[in-house]
PDB file of C-alpha atoms in Angstrom:
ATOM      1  CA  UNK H 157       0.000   0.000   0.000  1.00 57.00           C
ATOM      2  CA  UNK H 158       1.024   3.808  -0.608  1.00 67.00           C
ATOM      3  CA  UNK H 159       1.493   6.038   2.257  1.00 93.00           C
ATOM      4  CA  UNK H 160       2.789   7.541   4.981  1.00 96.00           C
ATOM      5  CA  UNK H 161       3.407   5.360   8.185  1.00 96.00           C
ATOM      6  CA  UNK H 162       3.831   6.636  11.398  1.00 97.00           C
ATOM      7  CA  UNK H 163       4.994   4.706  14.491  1.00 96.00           C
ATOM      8  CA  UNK H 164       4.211   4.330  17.562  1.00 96.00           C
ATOM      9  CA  UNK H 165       0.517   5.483  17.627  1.00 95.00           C
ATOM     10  CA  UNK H 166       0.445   5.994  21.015  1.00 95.00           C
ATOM     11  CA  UNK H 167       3.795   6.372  23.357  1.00 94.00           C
ATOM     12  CA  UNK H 168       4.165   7.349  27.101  1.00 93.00           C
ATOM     13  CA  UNK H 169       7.313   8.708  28.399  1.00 90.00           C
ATOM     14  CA  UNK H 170       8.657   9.860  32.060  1.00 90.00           C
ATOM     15  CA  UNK H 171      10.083  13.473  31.917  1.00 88.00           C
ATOM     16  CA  UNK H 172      14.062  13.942  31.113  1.00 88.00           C
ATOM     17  CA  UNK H 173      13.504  10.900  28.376  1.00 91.00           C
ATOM     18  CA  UNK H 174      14.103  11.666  25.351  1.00 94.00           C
ATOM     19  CA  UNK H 175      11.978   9.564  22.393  1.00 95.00           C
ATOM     20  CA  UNK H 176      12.001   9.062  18.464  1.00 97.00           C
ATOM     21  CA  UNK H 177       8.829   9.268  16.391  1.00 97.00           C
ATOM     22  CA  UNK H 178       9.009   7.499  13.197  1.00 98.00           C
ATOM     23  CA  UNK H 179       7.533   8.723  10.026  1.00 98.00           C
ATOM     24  CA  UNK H 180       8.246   6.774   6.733  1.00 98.00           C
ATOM     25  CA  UNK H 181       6.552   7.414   3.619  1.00 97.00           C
ATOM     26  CA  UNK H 182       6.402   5.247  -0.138  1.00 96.00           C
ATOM     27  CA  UNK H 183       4.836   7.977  -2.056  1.00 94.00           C
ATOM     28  CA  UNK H 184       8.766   9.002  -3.734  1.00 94.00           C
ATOM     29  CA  UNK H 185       7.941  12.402  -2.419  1.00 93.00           C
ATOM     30  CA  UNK H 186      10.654  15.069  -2.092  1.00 92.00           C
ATOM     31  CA  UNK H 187       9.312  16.950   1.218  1.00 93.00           C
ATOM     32  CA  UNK H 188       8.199  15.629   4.846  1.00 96.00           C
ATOM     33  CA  UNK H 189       7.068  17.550   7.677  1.00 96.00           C
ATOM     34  CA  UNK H 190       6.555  17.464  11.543  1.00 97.00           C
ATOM     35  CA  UNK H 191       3.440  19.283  12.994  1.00 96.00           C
ATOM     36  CA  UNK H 192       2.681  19.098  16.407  1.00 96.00           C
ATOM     37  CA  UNK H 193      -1.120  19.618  16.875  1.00 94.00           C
ATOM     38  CA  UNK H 194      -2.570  20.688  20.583  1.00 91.00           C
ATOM     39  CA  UNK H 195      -6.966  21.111  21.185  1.00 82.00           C
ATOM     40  CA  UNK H 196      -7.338  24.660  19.825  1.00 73.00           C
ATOM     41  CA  UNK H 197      -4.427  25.313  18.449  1.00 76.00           C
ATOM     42  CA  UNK H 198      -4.586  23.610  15.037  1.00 84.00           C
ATOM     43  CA  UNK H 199      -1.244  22.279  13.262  1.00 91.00           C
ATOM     44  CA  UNK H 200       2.117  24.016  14.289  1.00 92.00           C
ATOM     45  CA  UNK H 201       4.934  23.467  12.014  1.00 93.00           C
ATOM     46  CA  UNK H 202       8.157  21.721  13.845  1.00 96.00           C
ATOM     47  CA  UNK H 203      10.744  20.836  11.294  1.00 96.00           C
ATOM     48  CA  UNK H 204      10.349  20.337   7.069  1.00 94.00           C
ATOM     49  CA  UNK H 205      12.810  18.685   5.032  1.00 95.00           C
ATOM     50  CA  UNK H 206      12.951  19.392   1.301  1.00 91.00           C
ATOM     51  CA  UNK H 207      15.903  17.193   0.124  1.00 92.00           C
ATOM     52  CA  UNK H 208      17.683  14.287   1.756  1.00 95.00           C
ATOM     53  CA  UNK H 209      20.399  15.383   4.013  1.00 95.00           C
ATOM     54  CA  UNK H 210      18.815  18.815   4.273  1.00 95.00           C
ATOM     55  CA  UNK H 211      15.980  19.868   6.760  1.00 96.00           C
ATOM     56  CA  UNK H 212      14.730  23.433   8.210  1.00 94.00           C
ATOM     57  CA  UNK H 213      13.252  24.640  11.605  1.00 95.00           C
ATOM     58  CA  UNK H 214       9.633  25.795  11.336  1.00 92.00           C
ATOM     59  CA  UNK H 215       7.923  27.508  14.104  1.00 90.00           C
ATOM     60  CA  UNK H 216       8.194  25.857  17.146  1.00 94.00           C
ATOM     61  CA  UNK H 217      11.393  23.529  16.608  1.00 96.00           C
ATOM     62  CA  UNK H 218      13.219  24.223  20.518  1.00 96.00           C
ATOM     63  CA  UNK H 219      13.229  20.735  21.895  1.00 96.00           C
ATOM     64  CA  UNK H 220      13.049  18.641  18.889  1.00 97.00           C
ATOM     65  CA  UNK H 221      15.401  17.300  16.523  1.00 97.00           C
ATOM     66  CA  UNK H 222      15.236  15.604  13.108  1.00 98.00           C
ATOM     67  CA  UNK H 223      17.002  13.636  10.529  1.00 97.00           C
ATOM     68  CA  UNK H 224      16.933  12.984   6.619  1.00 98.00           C
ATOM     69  CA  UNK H 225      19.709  10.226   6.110  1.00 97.00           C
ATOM     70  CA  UNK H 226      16.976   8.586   3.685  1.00 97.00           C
ATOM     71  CA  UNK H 227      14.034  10.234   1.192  1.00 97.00           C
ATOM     72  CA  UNK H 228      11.463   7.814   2.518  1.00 97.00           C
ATOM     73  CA  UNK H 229      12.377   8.158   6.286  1.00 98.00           C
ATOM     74  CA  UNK H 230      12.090  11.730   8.635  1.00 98.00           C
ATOM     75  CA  UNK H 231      12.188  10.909  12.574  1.00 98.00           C
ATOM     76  CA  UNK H 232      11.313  13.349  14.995  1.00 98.00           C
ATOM     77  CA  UNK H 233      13.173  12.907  18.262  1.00 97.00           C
ATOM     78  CA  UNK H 234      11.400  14.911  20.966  1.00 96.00           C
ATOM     79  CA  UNK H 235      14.229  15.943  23.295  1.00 94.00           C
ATOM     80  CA  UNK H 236      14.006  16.809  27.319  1.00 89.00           C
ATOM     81  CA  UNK H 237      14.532  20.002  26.806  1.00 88.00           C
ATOM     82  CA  UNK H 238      10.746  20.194  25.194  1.00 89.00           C
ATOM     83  CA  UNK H 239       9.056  21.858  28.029  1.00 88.00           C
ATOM     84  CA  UNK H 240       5.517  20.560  27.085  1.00 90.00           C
ATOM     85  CA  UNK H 241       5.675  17.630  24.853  1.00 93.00           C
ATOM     86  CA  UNK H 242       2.323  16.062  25.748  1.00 95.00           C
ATOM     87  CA  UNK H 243       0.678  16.370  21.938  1.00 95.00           C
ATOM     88  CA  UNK H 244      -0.516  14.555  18.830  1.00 96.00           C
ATOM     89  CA  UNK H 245       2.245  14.987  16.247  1.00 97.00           C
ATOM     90  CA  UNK H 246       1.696  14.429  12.704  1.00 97.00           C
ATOM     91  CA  UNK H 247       3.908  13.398   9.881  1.00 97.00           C
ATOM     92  CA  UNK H 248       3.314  14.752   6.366  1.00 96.00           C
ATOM     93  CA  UNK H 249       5.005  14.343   2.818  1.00 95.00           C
ATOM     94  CA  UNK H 250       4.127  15.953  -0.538  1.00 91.00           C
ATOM     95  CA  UNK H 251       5.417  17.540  -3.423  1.00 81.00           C
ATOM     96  CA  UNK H 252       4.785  21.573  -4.517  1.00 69.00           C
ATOM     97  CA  UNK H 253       1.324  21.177  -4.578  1.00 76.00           C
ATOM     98  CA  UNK H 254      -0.506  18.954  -1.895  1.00 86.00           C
ATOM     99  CA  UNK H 255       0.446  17.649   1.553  1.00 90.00           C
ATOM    100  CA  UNK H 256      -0.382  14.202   2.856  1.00 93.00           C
ATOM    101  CA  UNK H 257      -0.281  13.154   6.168  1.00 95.00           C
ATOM    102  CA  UNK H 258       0.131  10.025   8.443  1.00 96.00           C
ATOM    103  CA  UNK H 259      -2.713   8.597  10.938  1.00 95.00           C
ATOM    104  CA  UNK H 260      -0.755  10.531  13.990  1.00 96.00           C
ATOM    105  CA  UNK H 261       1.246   9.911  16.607  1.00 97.00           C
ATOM    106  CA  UNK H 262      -0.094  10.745  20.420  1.00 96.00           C
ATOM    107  CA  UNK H 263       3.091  11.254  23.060  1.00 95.00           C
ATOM    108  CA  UNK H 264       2.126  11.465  26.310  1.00 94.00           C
ATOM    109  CA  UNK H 265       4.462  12.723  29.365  1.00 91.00           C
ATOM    110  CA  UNK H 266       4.362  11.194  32.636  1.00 86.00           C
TER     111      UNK H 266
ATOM    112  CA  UNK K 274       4.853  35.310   9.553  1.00 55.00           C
ATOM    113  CA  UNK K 275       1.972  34.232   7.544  1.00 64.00           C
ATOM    114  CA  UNK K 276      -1.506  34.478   9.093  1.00 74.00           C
ATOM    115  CA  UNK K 277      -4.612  32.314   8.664  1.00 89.00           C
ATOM    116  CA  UNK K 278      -8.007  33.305  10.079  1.00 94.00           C
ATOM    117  CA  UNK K 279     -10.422  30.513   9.680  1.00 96.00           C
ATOM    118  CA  UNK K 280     -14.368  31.186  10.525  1.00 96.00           C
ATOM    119  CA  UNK K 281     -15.872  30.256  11.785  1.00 96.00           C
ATOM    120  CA  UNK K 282     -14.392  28.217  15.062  1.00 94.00           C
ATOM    121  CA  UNK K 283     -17.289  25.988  15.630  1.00 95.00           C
ATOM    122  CA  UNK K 284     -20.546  25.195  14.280  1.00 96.00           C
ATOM    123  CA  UNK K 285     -23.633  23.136  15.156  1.00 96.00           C
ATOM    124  CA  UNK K 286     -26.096  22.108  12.690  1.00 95.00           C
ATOM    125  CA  UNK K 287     -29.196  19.659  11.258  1.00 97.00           C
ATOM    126  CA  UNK K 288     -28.499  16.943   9.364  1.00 97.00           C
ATOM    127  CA  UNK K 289     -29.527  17.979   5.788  1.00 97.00           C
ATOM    128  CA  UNK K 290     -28.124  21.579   6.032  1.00 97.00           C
ATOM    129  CA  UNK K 291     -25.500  23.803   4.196  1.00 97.00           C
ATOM    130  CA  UNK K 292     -22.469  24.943   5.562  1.00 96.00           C
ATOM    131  CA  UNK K 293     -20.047  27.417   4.813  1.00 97.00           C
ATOM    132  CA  UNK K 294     -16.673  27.903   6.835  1.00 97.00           C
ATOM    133  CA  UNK K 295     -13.742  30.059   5.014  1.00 97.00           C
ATOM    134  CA  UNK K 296     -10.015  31.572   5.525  1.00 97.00           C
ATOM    135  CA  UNK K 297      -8.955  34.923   4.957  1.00 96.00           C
ATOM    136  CA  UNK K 298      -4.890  35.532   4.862  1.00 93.00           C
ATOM    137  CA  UNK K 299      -2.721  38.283   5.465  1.00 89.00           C
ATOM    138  CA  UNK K 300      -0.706  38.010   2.514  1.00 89.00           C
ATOM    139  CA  UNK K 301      -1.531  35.996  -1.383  1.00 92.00           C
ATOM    140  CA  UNK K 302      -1.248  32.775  -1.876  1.00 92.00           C
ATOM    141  CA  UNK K 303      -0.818  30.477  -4.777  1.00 91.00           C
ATOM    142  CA  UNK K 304      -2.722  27.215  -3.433  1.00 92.00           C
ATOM    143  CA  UNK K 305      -5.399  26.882  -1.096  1.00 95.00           C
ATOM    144  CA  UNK K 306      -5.676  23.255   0.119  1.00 95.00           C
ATOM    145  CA  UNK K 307      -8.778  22.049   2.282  1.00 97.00           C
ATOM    146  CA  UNK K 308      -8.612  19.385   5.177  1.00 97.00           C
ATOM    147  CA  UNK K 309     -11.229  17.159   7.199  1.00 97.00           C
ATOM    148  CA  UNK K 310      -9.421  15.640  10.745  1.00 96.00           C
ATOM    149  CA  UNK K 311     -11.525  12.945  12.251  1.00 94.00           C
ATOM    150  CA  UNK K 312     -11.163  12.329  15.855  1.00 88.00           C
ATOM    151  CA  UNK K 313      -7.181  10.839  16.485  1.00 89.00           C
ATOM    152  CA  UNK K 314      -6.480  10.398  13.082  1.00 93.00           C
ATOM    153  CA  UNK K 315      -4.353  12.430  10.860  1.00 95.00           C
ATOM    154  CA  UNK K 316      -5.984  14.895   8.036  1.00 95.00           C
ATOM    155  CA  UNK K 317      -7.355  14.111   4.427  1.00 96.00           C
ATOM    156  CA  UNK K 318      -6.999  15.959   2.304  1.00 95.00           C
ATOM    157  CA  UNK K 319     -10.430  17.334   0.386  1.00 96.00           C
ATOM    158  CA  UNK K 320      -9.969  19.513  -2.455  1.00 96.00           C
ATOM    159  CA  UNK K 321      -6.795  21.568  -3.584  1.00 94.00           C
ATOM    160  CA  UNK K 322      -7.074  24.821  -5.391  1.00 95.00           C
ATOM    161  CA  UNK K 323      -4.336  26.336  -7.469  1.00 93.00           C
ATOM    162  CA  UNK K 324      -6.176  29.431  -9.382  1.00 94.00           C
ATOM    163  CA  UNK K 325      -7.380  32.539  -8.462  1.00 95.00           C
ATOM    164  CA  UNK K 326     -10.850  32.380  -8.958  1.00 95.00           C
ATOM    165  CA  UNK K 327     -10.684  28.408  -9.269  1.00 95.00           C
ATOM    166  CA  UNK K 328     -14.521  27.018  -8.460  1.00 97.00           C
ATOM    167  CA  UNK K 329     -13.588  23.218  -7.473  1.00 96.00           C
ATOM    168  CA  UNK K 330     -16.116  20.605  -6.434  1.00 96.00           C
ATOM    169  CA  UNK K 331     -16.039  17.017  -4.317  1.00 95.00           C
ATOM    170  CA  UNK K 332     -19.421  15.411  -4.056  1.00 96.00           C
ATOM    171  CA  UNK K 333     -21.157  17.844  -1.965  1.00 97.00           C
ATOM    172  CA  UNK K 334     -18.141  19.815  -0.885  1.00 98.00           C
ATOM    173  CA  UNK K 335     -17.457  22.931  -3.474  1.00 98.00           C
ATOM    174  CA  UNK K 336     -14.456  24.949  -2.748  1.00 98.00           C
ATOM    175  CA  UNK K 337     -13.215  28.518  -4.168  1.00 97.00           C
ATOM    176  CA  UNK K 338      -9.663  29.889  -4.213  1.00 97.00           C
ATOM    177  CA  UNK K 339     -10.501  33.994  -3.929  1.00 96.00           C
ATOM    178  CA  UNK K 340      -9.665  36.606  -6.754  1.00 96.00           C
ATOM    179  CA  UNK K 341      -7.634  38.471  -4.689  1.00 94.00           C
ATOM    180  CA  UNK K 342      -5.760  35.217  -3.464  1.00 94.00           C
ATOM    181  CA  UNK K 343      -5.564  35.937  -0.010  1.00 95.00           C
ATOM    182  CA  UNK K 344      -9.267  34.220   0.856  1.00 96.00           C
ATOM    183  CA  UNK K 345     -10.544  30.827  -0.314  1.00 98.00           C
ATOM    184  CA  UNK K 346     -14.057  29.088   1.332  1.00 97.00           C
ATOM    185  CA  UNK K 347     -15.328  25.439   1.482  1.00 98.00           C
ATOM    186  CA  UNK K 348     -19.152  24.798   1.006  1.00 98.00           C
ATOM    187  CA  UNK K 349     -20.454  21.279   2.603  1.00 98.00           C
ATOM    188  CA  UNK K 350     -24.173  20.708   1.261  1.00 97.00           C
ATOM    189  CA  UNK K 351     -26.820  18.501   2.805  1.00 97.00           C
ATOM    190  CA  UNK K 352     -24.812  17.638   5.347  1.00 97.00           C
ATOM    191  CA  UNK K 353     -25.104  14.011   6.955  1.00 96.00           C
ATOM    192  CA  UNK K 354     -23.870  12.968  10.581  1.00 95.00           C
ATOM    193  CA  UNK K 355     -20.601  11.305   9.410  1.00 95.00           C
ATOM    194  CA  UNK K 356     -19.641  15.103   8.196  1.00 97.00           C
ATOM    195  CA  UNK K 357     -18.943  15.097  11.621  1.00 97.00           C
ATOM    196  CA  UNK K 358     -14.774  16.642  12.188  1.00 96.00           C
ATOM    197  CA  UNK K 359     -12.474  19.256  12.270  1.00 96.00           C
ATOM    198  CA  UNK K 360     -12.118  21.245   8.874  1.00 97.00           C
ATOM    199  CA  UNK K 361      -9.007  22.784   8.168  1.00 96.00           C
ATOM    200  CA  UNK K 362      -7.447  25.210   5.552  1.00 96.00           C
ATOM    201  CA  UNK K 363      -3.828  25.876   4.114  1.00 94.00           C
ATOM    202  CA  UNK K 364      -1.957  28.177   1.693  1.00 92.00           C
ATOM    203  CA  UNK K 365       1.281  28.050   0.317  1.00 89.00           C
ATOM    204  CA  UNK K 366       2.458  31.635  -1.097  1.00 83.00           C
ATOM    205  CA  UNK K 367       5.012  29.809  -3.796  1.00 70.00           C
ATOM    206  CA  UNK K 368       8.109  29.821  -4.940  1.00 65.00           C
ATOM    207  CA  UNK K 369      10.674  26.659  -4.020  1.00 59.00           C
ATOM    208  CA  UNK K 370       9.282  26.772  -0.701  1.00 65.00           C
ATOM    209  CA  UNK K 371       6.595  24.090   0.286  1.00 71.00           C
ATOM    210  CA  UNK K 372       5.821  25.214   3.264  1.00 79.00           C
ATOM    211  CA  UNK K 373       2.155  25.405   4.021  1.00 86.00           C
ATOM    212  CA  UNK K 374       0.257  27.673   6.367  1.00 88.00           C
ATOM    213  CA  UNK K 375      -2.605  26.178   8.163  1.00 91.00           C
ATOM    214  CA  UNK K 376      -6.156  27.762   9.975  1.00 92.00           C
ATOM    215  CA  UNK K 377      -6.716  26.646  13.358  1.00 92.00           C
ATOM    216  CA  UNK K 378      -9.613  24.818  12.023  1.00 94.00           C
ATOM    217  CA  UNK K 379     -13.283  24.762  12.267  1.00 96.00           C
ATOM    218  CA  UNK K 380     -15.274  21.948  14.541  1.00 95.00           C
ATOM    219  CA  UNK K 381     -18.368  20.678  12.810  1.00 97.00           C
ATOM    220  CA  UNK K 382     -20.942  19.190  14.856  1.00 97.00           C
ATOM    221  CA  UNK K 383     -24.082  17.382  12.607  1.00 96.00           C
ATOM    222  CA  UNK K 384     -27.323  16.954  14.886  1.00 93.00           C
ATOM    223  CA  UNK K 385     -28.915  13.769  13.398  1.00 90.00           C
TER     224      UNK K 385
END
């Protein structure tokens, strides 16, 4: 099947842990995104990546990190240092023209 | 940066009536995309709009990027219960970047 696959769907963690979201996607598209998503606030940009080996802060990257060592793969490693990291986070990929996005992953701090 | 004002933040409605929710920006875009989120689940995507002026339509969801491209609203008719979600729009203003702006959304609630 085509799409984007996101992993765990649901993950606890104690605070001072760091953790690794996994987003990978079969669609042979150039650009994947992390958007964190809280009740209200709709989708908040983290970190986009354009081209393998290349990746830019959006809005609210302090605390997270990412990599692009492959086109299909783009973790998200939510770091202690993220104050609040209790969200639904949501991988995307597309090209210039539409964005597609995975089924979610919910993080929950302890 | 870019701002998106989506209207309006909730609405409750009959099943069987119209609805019209829509996103005014601060500065032009060159695509207006349109989202539904059910409940945990990531969003799908609904209709994309690349023209100024661009009248797009989904079953009973119409769409319409704005002249001045820096407005675009999604029309939902006869609505039925499984209508039910979280409707979101996004613009992209161009160029090499793909970065799209999103709306904070708008809750539908269908009354069967």
């Amino acid at each position: 099947d085509g799409g984007i696959t996101q992993s765990p769907k649901y993950l606890f963690r104690k605070e001072g842990q760091n953790v690794t979201l996994s987003c990978e996607q079969n669609l042979n598209h150039d650009a994947m995104y992390w958007y964190r998503q809280d009740p209200g606030q709709g989708l908040r940009l983290i970190y986009y990546s354009q081209i393998v080996n290349d990746f830019q802060k959006g809005d609210i990257a302090e605390g997270y990190s990412v990599s692009r060592e492959k086109k299909e793969s783009f973790p998200l490693t939510v770091t202690s240092a993220q104050k609040n990291p209790t969200a639904f986070y949501l991988c995307a990929s597309g090209t210039a023209g539409e964005l597609f996005f995975g089924e979610g992953s919910r993080l929950t701090v302890l | 940066g870019q701002q998106l004002n989506q209207s309006p933040q909730s609405m409750f409605i009959q099943e069987g009536e119209d609805v019209s929710m829509n996103c005014t920006s601060s500065s032009i875009f060159n695509t207006w995309l349109w989202y539904k989120q059910d409940p945990g689940e990531g969003p799908v995507l609904l209709i994309a709009l690349y023209k100024a002026g661009e009248l797009t339509s989904n079953g009973r969801l119409t769409a319409q990027f704005g002249i001045t491209r820096k407005d675009s609203f999604l029309n939902i008719s006869a609505s039925i219960p499984s209508d039910v979600g979280i409707y979101f729009c996004a613009g992209r203003s161009g160029g090499s970047n793909y970065k799209l702006t999103f709306g904070k959304g708008t809750l539908l609630t269908v009354n069967p």
